[in-house]
CSV table of C-alpha atoms and ligand atoms in Angstrom, one decimal:
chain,number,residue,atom,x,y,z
A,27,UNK,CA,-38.8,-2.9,4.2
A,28,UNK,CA,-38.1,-2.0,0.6
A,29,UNK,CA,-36.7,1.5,-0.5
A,30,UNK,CA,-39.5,3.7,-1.1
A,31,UNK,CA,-37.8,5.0,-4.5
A,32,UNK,CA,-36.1,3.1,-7.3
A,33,UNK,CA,-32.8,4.2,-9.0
A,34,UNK,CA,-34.1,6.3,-12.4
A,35,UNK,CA,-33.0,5.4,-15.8
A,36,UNK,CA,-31.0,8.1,-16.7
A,37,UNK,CA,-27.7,8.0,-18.3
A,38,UNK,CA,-26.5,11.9,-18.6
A,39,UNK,CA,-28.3,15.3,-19.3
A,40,UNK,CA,-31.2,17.3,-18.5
A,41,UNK,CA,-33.4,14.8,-17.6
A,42,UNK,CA,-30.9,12.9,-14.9
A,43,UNK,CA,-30.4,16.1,-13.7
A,44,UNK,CA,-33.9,16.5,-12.6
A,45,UNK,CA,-34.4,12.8,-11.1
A,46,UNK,CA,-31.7,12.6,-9.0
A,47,UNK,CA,-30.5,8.9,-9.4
A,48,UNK,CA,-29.5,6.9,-6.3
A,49,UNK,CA,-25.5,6.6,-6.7
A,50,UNK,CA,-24.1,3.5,-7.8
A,51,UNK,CA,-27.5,2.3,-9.6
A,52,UNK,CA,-27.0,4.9,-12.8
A,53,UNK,CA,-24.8,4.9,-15.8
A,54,UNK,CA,-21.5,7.0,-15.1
A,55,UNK,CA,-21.4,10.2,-16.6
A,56,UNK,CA,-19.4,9.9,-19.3
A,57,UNK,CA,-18.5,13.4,-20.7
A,58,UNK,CA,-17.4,13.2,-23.9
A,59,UNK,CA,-15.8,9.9,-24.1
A,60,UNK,CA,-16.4,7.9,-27.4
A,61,UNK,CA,-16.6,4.2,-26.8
A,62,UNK,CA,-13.6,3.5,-28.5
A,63,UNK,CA,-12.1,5.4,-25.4
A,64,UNK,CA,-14.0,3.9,-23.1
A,65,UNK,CA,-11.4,2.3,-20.1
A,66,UNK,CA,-13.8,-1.5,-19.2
A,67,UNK,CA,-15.6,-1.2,-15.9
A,68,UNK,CA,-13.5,-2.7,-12.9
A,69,UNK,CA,-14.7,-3.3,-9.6
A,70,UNK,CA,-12.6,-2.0,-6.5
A,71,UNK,CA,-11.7,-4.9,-5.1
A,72,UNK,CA,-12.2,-4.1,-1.1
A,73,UNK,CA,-11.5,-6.4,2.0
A,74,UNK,CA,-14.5,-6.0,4.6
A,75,UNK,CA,-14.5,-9.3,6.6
A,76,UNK,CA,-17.3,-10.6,7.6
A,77,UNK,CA,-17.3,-10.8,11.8
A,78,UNK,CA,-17.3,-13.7,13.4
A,79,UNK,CA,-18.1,-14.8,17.2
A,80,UNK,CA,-15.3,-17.4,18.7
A,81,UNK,CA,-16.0,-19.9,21.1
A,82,UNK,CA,-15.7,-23.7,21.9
A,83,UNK,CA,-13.0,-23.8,19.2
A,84,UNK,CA,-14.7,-23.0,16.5
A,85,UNK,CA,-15.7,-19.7,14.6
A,86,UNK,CA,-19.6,-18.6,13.9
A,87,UNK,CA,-20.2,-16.1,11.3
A,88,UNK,CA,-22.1,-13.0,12.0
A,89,UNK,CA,-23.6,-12.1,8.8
A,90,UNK,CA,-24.7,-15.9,8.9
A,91,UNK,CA,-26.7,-15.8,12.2
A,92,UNK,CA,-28.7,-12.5,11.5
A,93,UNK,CA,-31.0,-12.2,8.2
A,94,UNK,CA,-31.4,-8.8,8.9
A,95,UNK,CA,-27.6,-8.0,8.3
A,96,UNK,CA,-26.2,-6.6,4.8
A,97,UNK,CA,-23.9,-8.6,3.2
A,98,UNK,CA,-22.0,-7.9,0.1
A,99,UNK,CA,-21.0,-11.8,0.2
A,100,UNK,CA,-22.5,-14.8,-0.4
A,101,UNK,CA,-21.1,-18.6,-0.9
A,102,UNK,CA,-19.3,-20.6,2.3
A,103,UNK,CA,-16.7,-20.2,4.6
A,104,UNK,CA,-14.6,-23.4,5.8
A,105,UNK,CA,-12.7,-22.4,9.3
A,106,UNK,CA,-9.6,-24.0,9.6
A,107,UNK,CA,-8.7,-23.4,13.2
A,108,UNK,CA,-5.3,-25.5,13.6
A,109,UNK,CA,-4.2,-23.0,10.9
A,110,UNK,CA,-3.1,-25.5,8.5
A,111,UNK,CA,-4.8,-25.0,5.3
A,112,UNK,CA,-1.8,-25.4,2.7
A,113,UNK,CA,-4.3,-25.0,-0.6
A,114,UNK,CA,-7.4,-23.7,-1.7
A,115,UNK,CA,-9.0,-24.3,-5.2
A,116,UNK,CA,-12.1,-23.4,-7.0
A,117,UNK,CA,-13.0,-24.6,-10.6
A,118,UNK,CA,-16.1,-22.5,-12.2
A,119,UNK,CA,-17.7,-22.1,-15.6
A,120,UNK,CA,-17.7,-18.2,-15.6
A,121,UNK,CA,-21.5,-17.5,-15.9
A,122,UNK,CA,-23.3,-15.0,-18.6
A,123,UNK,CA,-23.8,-11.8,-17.3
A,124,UNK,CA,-27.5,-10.7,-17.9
A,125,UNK,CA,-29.5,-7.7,-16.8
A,126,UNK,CA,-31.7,-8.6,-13.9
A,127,UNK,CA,-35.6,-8.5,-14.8
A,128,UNK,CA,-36.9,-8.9,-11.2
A,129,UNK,CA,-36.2,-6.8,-8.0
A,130,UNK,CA,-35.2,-2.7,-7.7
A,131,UNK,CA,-32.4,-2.9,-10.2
A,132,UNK,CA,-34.3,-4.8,-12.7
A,133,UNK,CA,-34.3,-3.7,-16.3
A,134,UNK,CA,-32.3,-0.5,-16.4
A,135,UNK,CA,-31.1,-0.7,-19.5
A,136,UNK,CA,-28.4,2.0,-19.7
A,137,UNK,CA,-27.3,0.8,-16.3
A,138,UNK,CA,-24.4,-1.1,-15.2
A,139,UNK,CA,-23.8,-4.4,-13.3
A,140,UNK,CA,-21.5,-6.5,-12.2
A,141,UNK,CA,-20.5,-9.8,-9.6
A,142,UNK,CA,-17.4,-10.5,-8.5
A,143,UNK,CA,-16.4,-14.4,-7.8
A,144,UNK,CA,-13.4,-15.8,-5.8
A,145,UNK,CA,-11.8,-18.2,-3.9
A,146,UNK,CA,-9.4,-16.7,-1.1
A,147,UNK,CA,-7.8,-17.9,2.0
A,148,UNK,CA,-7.9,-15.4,5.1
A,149,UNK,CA,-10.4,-13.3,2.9
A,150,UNK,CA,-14.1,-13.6,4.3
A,151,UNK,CA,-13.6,-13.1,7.9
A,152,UNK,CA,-11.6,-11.4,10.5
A,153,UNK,CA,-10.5,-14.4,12.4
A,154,UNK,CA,-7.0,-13.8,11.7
A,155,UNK,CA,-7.3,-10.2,12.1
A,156,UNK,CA,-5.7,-10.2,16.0
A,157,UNK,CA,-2.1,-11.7,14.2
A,158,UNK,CA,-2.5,-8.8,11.2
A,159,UNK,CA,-3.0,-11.6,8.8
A,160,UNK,CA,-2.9,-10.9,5.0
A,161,UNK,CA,-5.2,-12.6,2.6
A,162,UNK,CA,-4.7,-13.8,-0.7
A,163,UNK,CA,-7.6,-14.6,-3.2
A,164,UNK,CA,-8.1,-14.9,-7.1
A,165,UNK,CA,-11.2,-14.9,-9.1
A,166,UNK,CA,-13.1,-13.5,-12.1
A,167,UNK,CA,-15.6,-10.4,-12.6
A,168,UNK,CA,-18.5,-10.7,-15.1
A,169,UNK,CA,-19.7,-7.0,-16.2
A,170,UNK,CA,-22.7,-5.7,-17.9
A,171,UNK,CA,-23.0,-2.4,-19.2
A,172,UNK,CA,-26.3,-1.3,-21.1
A,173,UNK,CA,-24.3,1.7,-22.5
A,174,UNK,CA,-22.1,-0.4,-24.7
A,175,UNK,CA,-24.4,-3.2,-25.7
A,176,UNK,CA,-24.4,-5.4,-22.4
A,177,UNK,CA,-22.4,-8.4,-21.6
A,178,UNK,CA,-18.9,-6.8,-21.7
A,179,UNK,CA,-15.6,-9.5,-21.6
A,180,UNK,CA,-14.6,-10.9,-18.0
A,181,UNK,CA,-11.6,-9.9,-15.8
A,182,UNK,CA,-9.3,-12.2,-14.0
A,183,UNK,CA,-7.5,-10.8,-11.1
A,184,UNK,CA,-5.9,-11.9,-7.9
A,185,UNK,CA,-4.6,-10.1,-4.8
A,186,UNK,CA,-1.7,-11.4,-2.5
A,187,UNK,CA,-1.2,-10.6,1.6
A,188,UNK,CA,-1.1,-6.8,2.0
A,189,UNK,CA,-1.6,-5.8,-1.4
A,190,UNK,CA,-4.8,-3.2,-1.4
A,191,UNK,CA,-5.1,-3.4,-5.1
A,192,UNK,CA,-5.8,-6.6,-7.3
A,193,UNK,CA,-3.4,-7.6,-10.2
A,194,UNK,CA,-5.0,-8.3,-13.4
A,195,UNK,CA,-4.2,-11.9,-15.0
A,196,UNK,CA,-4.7,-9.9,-18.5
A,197,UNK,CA,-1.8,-10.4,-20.6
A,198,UNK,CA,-1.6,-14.0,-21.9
A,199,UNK,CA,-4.6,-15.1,-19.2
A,200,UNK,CA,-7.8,-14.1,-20.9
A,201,UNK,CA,-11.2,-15.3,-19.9
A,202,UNK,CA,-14.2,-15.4,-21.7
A,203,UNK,CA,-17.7,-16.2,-21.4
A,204,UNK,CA,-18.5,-19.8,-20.8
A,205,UNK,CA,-14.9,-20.3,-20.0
A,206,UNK,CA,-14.0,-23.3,-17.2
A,207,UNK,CA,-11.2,-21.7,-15.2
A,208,UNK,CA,-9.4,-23.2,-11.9
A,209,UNK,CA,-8.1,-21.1,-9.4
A,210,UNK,CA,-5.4,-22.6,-6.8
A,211,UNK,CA,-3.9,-20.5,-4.3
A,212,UNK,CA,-1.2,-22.3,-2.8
A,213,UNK,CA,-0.4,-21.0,0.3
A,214,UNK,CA,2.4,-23.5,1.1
A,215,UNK,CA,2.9,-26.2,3.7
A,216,UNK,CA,4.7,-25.3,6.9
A,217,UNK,CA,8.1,-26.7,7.7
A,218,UNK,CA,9.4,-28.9,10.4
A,219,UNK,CA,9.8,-26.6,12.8
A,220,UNK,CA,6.2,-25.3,12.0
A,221,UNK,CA,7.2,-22.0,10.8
A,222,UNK,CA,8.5,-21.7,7.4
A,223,UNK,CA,5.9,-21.2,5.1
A,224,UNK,CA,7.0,-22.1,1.3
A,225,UNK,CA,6.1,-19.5,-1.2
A,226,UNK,CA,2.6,-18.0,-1.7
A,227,UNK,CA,1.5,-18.4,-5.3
A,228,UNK,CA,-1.8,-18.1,-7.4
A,229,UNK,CA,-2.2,-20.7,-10.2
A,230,UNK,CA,-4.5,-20.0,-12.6
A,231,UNK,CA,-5.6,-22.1,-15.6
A,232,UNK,CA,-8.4,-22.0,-18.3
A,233,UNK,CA,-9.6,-25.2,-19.9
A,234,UNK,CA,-11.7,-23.3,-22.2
A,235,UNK,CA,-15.6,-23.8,-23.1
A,236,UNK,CA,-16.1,-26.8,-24.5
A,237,UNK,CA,-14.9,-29.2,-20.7
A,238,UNK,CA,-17.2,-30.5,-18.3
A,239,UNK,CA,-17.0,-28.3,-15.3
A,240,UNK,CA,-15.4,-31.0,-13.3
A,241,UNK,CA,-12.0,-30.9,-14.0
A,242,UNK,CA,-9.2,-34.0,-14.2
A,243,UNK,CA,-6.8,-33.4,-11.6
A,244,UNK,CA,-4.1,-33.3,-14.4
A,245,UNK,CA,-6.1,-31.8,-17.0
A,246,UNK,CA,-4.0,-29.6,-19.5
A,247,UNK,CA,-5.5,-26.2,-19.8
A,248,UNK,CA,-5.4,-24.0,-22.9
A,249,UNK,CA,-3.3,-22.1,-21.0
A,250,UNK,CA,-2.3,-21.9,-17.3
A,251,UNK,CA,-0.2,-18.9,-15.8
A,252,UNK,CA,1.4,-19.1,-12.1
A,253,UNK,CA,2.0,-15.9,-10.0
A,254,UNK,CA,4.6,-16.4,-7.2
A,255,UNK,CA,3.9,-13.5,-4.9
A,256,UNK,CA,6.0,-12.5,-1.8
A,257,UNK,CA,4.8,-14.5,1.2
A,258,UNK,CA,4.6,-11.3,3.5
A,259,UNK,CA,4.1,-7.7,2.1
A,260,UNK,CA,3.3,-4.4,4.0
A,261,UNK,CA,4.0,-6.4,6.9
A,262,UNK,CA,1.0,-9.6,6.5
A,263,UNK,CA,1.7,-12.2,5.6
A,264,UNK,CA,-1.3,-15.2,5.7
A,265,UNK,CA,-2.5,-17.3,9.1
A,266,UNK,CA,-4.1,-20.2,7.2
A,267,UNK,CA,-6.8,-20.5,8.8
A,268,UNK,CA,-10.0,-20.0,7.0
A,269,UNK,CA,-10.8,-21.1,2.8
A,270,UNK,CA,-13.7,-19.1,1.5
A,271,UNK,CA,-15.8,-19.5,-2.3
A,272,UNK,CA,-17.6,-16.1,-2.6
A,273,UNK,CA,-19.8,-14.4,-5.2
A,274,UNK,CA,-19.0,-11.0,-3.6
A,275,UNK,CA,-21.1,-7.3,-4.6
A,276,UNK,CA,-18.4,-5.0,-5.0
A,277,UNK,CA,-18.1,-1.2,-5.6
A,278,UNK,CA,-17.0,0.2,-8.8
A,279,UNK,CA,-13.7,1.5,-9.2
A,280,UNK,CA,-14.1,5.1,-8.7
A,281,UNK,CA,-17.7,4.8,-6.7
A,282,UNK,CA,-16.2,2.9,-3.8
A,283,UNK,CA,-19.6,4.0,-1.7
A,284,UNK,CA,-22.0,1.4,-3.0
A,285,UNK,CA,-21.9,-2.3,-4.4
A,286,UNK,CA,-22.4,-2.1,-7.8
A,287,UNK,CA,-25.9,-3.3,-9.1
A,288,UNK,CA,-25.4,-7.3,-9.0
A,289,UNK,CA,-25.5,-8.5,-12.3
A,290,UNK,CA,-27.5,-11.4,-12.9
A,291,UNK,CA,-25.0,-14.6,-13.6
A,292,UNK,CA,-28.2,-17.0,-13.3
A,293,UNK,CA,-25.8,-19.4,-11.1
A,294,UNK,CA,-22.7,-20.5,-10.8
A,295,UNK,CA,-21.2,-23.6,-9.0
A,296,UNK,CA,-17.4,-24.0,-7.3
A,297,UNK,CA,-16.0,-26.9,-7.5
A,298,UNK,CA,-14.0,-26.4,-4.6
A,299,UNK,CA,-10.8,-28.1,-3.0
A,300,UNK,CA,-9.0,-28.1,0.2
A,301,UNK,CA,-5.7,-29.5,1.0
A,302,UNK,CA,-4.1,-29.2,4.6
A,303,UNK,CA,-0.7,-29.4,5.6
A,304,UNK,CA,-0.4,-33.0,5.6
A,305,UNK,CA,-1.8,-33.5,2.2
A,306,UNK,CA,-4.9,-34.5,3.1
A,307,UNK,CA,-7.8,-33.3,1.4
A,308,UNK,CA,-10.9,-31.7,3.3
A,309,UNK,CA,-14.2,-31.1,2.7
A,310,UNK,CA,-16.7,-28.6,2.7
A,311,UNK,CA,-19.3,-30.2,5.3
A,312,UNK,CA,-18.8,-27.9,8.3
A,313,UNK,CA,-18.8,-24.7,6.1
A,314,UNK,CA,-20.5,-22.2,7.0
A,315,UNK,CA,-23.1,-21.1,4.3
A,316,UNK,CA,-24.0,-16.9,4.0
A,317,UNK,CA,-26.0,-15.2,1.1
A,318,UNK,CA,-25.6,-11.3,-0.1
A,319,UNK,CA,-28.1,-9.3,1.6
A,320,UNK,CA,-28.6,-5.9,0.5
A,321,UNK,CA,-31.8,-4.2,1.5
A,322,UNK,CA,-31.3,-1.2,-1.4
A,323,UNK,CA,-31.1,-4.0,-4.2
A,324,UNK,CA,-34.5,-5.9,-2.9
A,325,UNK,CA,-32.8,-8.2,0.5
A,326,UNK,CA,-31.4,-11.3,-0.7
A,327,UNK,CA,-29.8,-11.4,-3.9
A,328,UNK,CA,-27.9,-15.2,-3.6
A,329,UNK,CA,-29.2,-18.7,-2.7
A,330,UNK,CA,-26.1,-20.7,-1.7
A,331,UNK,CA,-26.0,-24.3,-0.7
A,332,UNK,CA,-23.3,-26.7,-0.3
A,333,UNK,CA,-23.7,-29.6,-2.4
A,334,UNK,CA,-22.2,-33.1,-1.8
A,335,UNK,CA,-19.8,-31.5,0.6
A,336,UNK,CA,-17.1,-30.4,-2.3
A,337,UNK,CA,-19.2,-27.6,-4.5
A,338,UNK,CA,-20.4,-24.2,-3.4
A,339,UNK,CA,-23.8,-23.2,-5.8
A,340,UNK,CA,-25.2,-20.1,-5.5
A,341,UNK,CA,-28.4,-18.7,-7.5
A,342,UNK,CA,-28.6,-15.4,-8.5
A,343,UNK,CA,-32.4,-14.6,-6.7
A,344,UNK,CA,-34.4,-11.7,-5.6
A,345,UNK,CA,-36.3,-12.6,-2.0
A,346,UNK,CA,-38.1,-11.1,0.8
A,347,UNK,CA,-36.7,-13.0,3.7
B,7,NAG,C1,-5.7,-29.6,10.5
B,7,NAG,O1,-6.8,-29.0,11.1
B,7,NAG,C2,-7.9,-29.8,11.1
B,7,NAG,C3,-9.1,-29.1,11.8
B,7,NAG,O2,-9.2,-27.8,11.2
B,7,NAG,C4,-7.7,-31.2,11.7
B,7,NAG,O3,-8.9,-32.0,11.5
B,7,NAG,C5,-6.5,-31.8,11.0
B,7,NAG,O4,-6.2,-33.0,11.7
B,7,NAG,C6,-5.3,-30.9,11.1
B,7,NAG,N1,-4.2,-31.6,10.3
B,7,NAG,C7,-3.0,-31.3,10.6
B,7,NAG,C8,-2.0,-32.0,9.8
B,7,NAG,O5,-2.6,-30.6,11.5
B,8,NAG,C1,-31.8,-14.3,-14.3
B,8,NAG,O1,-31.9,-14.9,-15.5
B,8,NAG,C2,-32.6,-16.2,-15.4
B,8,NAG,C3,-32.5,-16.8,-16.8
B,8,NAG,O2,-31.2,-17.0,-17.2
B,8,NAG,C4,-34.0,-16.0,-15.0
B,8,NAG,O3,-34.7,-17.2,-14.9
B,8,NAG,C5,-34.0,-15.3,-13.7
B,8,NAG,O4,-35.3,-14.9,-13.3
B,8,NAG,C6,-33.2,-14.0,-13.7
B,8,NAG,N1,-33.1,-13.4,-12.4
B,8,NAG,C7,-33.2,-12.1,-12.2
B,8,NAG,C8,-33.0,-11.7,-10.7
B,8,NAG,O5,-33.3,-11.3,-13.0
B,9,NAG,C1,-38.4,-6.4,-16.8
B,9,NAG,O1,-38.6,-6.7,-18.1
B,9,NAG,C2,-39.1,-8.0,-18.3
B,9,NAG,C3,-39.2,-8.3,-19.8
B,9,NAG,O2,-39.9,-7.2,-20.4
B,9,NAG,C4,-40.4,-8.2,-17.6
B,9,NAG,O3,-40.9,-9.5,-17.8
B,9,NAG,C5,-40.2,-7.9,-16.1
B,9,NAG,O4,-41.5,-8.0,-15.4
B,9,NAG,C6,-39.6,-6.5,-15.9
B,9,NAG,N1,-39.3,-6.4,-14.5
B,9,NAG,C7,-39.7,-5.4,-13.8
B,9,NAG,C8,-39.3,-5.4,-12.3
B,9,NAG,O5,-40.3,-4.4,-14.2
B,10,NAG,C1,-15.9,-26.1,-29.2
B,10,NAG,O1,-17.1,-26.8,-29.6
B,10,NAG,C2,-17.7,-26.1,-30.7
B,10,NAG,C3,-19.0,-26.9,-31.0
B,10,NAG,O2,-18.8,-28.2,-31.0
B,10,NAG,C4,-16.7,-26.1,-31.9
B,10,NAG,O3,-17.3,-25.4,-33.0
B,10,NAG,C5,-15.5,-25.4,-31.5
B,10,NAG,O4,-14.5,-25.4,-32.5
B,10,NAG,C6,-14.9,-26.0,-30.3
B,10,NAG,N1,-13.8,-25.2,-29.8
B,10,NAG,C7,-12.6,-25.7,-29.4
B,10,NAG,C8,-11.6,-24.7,-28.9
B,10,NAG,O5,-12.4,-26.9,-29.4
């Protein structure tokens, strides 16, 4: 079933006071604020883990098993029940960020949208949830805003165990358009006696537009910034047990009620890694595959496959099913 009314067009004034927009899917009021005042759209960067059902060892997604269920996420999940995932990477080309022209949030052009996309380890489910696990996870949001011309500059941000807010990469770790950027979140390898866990860090690196997506293992970026973070704050610290590659809806800093309007970022691919405790690398064949689902923005809004078993792609659709 589709909402019977569409979010109206309306920016500020009279006329959005008389067609009451649905929240979320409008342009901010913005008072008096001149665009050269304007503070860049940011996207409040929540943790609501996906449920999942445990049994026979492994872990089943719930968002996965029922269409009917909203999801602000969509990519794949890799459960790593021994707990020994020691890194996670993605390596993306950060998509254009384009109004959509199909579905209920299509062509509003003073509106605002946005997508969100991450790798993280602990950050998609609540399978560590029980041992208070934190989650650390890095990514980039794309942002288009039809008040100030549209495609508006990326942000790169990542978020360590029990921190609520994200840190922006910004200074000296700018992102752009087009961009190839590699994410690896090193969680660190456990030590002989199974417990020490080496520091958590973030790596990120930008190889800049004109790269292949697939990256060299040893490939120099244009530039390449690494964020030790404390391996337990606020009392989490991470269980290692679950890798995820998401294109996530958030909310809008400031309007945490609703996911923002998804953008339309055409499709993006993760190159993803996995490496366990024992250096070994894994794959991606027994992740578990979900799409965003959100009824008030016409159903599905993701097609996500796994390809060859080491890339996540997800298409930016509108569908009925
Ligand atoms: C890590 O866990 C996986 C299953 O998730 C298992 O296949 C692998 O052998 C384990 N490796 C080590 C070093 O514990
Ligand atoms: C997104 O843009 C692509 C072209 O880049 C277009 O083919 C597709 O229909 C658009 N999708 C939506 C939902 O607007
Ligand atoms: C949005 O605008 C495009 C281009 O004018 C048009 O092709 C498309 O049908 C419109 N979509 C909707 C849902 O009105
Ligand atoms: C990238 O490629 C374009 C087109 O070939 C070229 O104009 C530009 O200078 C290149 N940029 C860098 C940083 O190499």
């Amino acid at each position: 079933m589709k909402p019977a009314t569409l979010f109206t067009l309306m920016a500020s004034g009279a006329l959005a006071a008389a067609t009451p927009a649905i929240p979320g899917y409008s342009a901010r009021a913005r008072g008096t604020t001149t665009p050269q005042q304007h503070v860049p759209l940011r996207l409040l960067h929540t943790f609501t883990p996906i449920s999942t059902v445990t049994g026979k060892g492994n872990s089943r997604l719930f968002a996965s098993s029922s269409s009917s269920k909203e999801s602000t996420k969509g990519g794949a999940v890799l459960a790593l029940p021994n707990n020994n995932l020691s890194t996670a990477q993605a390596t993306i080309r950060i998509p254009a960020a384009k109004m959509p022209t199909a579905g209920p949030t299509a062509n509003n052009t003073v509106g605002e949208y946005a997508a969100s996309f991450w790798v993280g380890i602990d950050s998609a489910t609540d399978a560590c949830a029980d041992s208070g696990a934190g989650s650390l996870r890095a990514g980039v949001d794309i942002f288009w805003d039809g008040t100030l011309g549209g495609q508006q500059r990326p942000f790169a941000w990542y978020q360590g165990p029990g921190q609520a807010g994200e840190v922006g990469f910004d200074e000296g770790f700018s992102v752009a358009e087009g961009d190839v950027v590699r994410f690896t979140l090193e969680a660190g390898a456990a030590g002989p006696d199974g417990k020490e866990v080496e520091a958590v860090a973030v790596v990120a690196e930008n190889f800049g537009r004109n790269v292949s997506r697939v990256i060299r293992k040893n490939a120099v970026p244009v530039k390449r910034v690494r964020q030790v973070l404390p391996a337990e704050a606020g009392g989490k610290r991470l269980c290692r047990g679950e890798a995820a590659w998401m294109v996530e809806d958030f909310p809008l800093q400031g309007r945490p009620e609703f996911p923002t309007a998804l953008v339309n970022f055409t499709s993006v691919t993760f190159n993803a890694g996995v490496v366990l405790d024992d250096g070994k690398e894994m794959d991606l064949t027994d992740a578990e595959v979900l799409d965003i689902r959100l009824e008030a923005q016409g159903g599905r809004l993701t097609s996500c496959e796994v390809v060859g078993g080491a890339k996540v792609r997800c298409a930016r659709v509108v569908r009925d099913d």
